[in-house]
PDB file of C-alpha atoms in Angstrom:
ATOM      1  CA  MET A   1       4.141  13.070   8.242  1.00  0.00           C
ATOM      2  CA  ARG A   2       0.944  12.556   5.694  1.00  0.00           C
ATOM      3  CA  THR A   3       1.241  11.805   2.092  1.00  0.00           C
ATOM      4  CA  GLU A   4      -0.982  11.366  -0.371  1.00  0.00           C
ATOM      5  CA  SER A   5      -2.270   8.829  -2.723  1.00  0.00           C
ATOM      6  CA  ASP A   6      -2.288   8.664  -6.134  1.00  0.00           C
ATOM      7  CA  SER A   7      -5.659  10.436  -6.011  1.00  0.00           C
ATOM      8  CA  GLY A   8      -3.784  13.165  -4.291  1.00  0.00           C
ATOM      9  CA  VAL A   9      -5.891  13.050  -1.583  1.00  0.00           C
ATOM     10  CA  ALA A  10      -3.957  11.773   2.029  1.00  0.00           C
ATOM     11  CA  TYR A  11      -5.616   8.295   3.172  1.00  0.00           C
ATOM     12  CA  ALA A  12      -7.696   9.965   5.909  1.00  0.00           C
ATOM     13  CA  ASP A  13      -9.128  12.656   3.818  1.00  0.00           C
ATOM     14  CA  ARG A  14     -10.781   9.681   1.623  1.00  0.00           C
ATOM     15  CA  HIS A  15     -12.260   8.199   4.353  1.00  0.00           C
ATOM     16  CA  ASP A  16     -13.290  10.837   6.392  1.00  0.00           C
ATOM     17  CA  ASP A  17     -16.366   7.974   7.731  1.00  0.00           C
ATOM     18  CA  HIS A  18     -13.798   6.351   9.607  1.00  0.00           C
ATOM     19  CA  ASP A  19     -13.039   7.902  13.113  1.00  0.00           C
ATOM     20  CA  ALA A  20      -9.673   6.403  14.250  1.00  0.00           C
ATOM     21  CA  ALA A  21      -9.987   7.108  17.860  1.00  0.00           C
ATOM     22  CA  THR A  22     -13.434   5.555  18.335  1.00  0.00           C
ATOM     23  CA  CYS A  23     -12.474   2.586  15.935  1.00  0.00           C
ATOM     24  CA  PRO A  24     -11.405  -0.940  17.522  1.00  0.00           C
ATOM     25  CA  LEU A  25      -9.622  -1.703  14.893  1.00  0.00           C
ATOM     26  CA  THR A  26      -7.093   0.940  15.389  1.00  0.00           C
ATOM     27  CA  PRO A  27      -4.820  -0.468  17.597  1.00  0.00           C
ATOM     28  CA  LEU A  28      -4.846  -3.589  15.862  1.00  0.00           C
ATOM     29  CA  PHE A  29      -3.932  -2.197  12.398  1.00  0.00           C
ATOM     30  CA  GLY A  30      -0.396  -0.748  14.324  1.00  0.00           C
ATOM     31  CA  HIS A  31       0.113  -4.450  15.175  1.00  0.00           C
ATOM     32  CA  GLU A  32       2.278  -5.640  12.184  1.00  0.00           C
ATOM     33  CA  VAL A  33       0.940  -8.875  11.871  1.00  0.00           C
ATOM     34  CA  PHE A  34      -2.645  -7.672  11.215  1.00  0.00           C
ATOM     35  CA  ARG A  35      -1.054  -5.112   8.869  1.00  0.00           C
ATOM     36  CA  ARG A  36       0.468  -7.505   6.978  1.00  0.00           C
ATOM     37  CA  ALA A  37      -2.957  -9.824   6.667  1.00  0.00           C
ATOM     38  CA  TYR A  38      -4.961  -6.854   5.651  1.00  0.00           C
ATOM     39  CA  PHE A  39      -3.045  -5.593   2.962  1.00  0.00           C
ATOM     40  CA  GLN A  40      -1.752  -9.118   1.170  1.00  0.00           C
ATOM     41  CA  LEU A  41      -5.997 -10.036   1.694  1.00  0.00           C
ATOM     42  CA  ALA A  42      -6.989  -6.633   0.228  1.00  0.00           C
ATOM     43  CA  ALA A  43      -4.533  -7.095  -2.591  1.00  0.00           C
ATOM     44  CA  GLU A  44      -5.211 -11.165  -3.391  1.00  0.00           C
ATOM     45  CA  GLU A  45      -9.355 -10.167  -3.640  1.00  0.00           C
ATOM     46  CA  ALA A  46      -8.502  -6.812  -5.883  1.00  0.00           C
ATOM     47  CA  SER A  47      -9.414  -7.434  -9.581  1.00  0.00           C
ATOM     48  CA  HIS A  48      -8.394  -3.569 -10.604  1.00  0.00           C
ATOM     49  CA  PRO A  49      -4.661  -2.623 -10.858  1.00  0.00           C
ATOM     50  CA  GLU A  50      -5.636   0.925  -9.573  1.00  0.00           C
ATOM     51  CA  ARG A  51      -7.038  -0.713  -6.480  1.00  0.00           C
ATOM     52  CA  ILE A  52      -4.384  -2.363  -5.887  1.00  0.00           C
ATOM     53  CA  ALA A  53      -1.663   0.372  -6.372  1.00  0.00           C
ATOM     54  CA  GLU A  54      -3.891   2.832  -3.972  1.00  0.00           C
ATOM     55  CA  LEU A  55      -3.260  -0.524  -1.732  1.00  0.00           C
ATOM     56  CA  ILE A  56       0.493  -0.162  -2.105  1.00  0.00           C
ATOM     57  CA  LEU A  57       0.431   3.680  -1.513  1.00  0.00           C
ATOM     58  CA  ASP A  58      -1.973   3.617   1.464  1.00  0.00           C
ATOM     59  CA  LEU A  59       0.630   0.866   3.002  1.00  0.00           C
ATOM     60  CA  PHE A  60       3.549   3.551   2.695  1.00  0.00           C
ATOM     61  CA  LEU A  61       0.968   6.024   4.397  1.00  0.00           C
ATOM     62  CA  VAL A  62       0.353   3.594   6.902  1.00  0.00           C
ATOM     63  CA  ARG A  63       4.071   3.334   7.909  1.00  0.00           C
ATOM     64  CA  GLU A  64       4.821   6.719   7.075  1.00  0.00           C
ATOM     65  CA  ILE A  65       7.214   7.046   4.000  1.00  0.00           C
ATOM     66  CA  GLU A  66       6.309   9.388   1.832  1.00  0.00           C
ATOM     67  CA  VAL A  67       6.451   8.410  -1.875  1.00  0.00           C
ATOM     68  CA  PRO A  68       8.239  10.531  -4.247  1.00  0.00           C
ATOM     69  CA  ASP A  69       6.310  11.397  -7.561  1.00  0.00           C
ATOM     70  CA  ALA A  70       8.104   8.860  -9.769  1.00  0.00           C
ATOM     71  CA  VAL A  71       7.211   5.658  -7.688  1.00  0.00           C
ATOM     72  CA  ARG A  72       3.676   6.973  -7.814  1.00  0.00           C
ATOM     73  CA  ASP A  73       3.988   7.036 -11.490  1.00  0.00           C
ATOM     74  CA  ARG A  74       5.325   3.409 -11.680  1.00  0.00           C
ATOM     75  CA  LEU A  75       3.227   1.813  -9.067  1.00  0.00           C
ATOM     76  CA  THR A  76      -0.464   3.465 -10.833  1.00  0.00           C
ATOM     77  CA  ALA A  77       0.818   2.704 -14.944  1.00  0.00           C
ATOM     78  CA  CYS A  78       1.261  -0.734 -13.819  1.00  0.00           C
ATOM     79  CA  ARG A  79      -1.708  -2.992 -15.110  1.00  0.00           C
ATOM     80  CA  ASP A  80      -0.035  -6.437 -14.180  1.00  0.00           C
ATOM     81  CA  LEU A  81      -2.436  -7.997 -11.141  1.00  0.00           C
ATOM     82  CA  ASP A  82       0.496 -10.521 -10.809  1.00  0.00           C
ATOM     83  CA  GLN A  83       3.160  -7.714 -10.596  1.00  0.00           C
ATOM     84  CA  LEU A  84       1.085  -5.198  -8.342  1.00  0.00           C
ATOM     85  CA  ARG A  85       0.565  -7.922  -5.447  1.00  0.00           C
ATOM     86  CA  ALA A  86       4.019  -8.947  -5.698  1.00  0.00           C
ATOM     87  CA  TRP A  87       4.775  -5.058  -4.690  1.00  0.00           C
ATOM     88  CA  VAL A  88       2.570  -5.323  -2.125  1.00  0.00           C
ATOM     89  CA  ASP A  89       4.569  -8.228  -0.406  1.00  0.00           C
ATOM     90  CA  ARG A  90       7.360  -6.567  -1.301  1.00  0.00           C
ATOM     91  CA  ALA A  91       6.330  -3.126   0.105  1.00  0.00           C
ATOM     92  CA  LEU A  92       5.066  -4.852   3.326  1.00  0.00           C
ATOM     93  CA  ASP A  93       9.231  -5.099   4.565  1.00  0.00           C
ATOM     94  CA  ALA A  94      10.574  -2.749   2.264  1.00  0.00           C
ATOM     95  CA  THR A  95      12.957   0.329   3.762  1.00  0.00           C
ATOM     96  CA  ASP A  96      13.167   2.278   0.520  1.00  0.00           C
ATOM     97  CA  PHE A  97      12.050   1.720  -3.014  1.00  0.00           C
ATOM     98  CA  ALA A  98      14.781   0.008  -4.441  1.00  0.00           C
ATOM     99  CA  ASP A  99      13.510  -2.921  -2.013  1.00  0.00           C
ATOM    100  CA  LEU A 100      10.127  -2.523  -3.631  1.00  0.00           C
ATOM    101  CA  PHE A 101      11.144  -2.956  -7.736  1.00  0.00           C
ATOM    102  CA  MET A 102      13.870  -5.141  -7.264  1.00  0.00           C
ATOM    103  CA  PRO A 103      13.940  -7.786 -10.113  1.00  0.00           C
ATOM    104  CA  GLU A 104      12.894 -10.870  -9.784  1.00  0.00           C
ATOM    105  CA  GLN A 105      15.237 -13.663  -8.284  1.00  0.00           C
ATOM    106  CA  PRO A 106      15.705 -17.003  -9.719  1.00  0.00           C
ATOM    107  CA  ALA A 107      14.788 -19.536  -7.272  1.00  0.00           C
TER     108      ALA A 107
END
């Protein structure tokens, strides 16, 4: 199943210089620990909300979860870097979008 990022172009189509068949990292990317570390580090280093929203959309693409337009719109409209980074952490384990947007629970 292919889904599209907020730009309307599928991840693989935006990265046509990447050959998954010959890339030595392709098998690693399928491993949960590597995928989790990659997305968390990328979110921490990103300084633009658009990039973090794109990371979340890419994460769903990798996990083969189709993103409804309402979810895509909410992600791309958010400008709060801390909120977006929290959503990255949740997206790593989310089974549906209610998990992603659930309110913070007090400690």
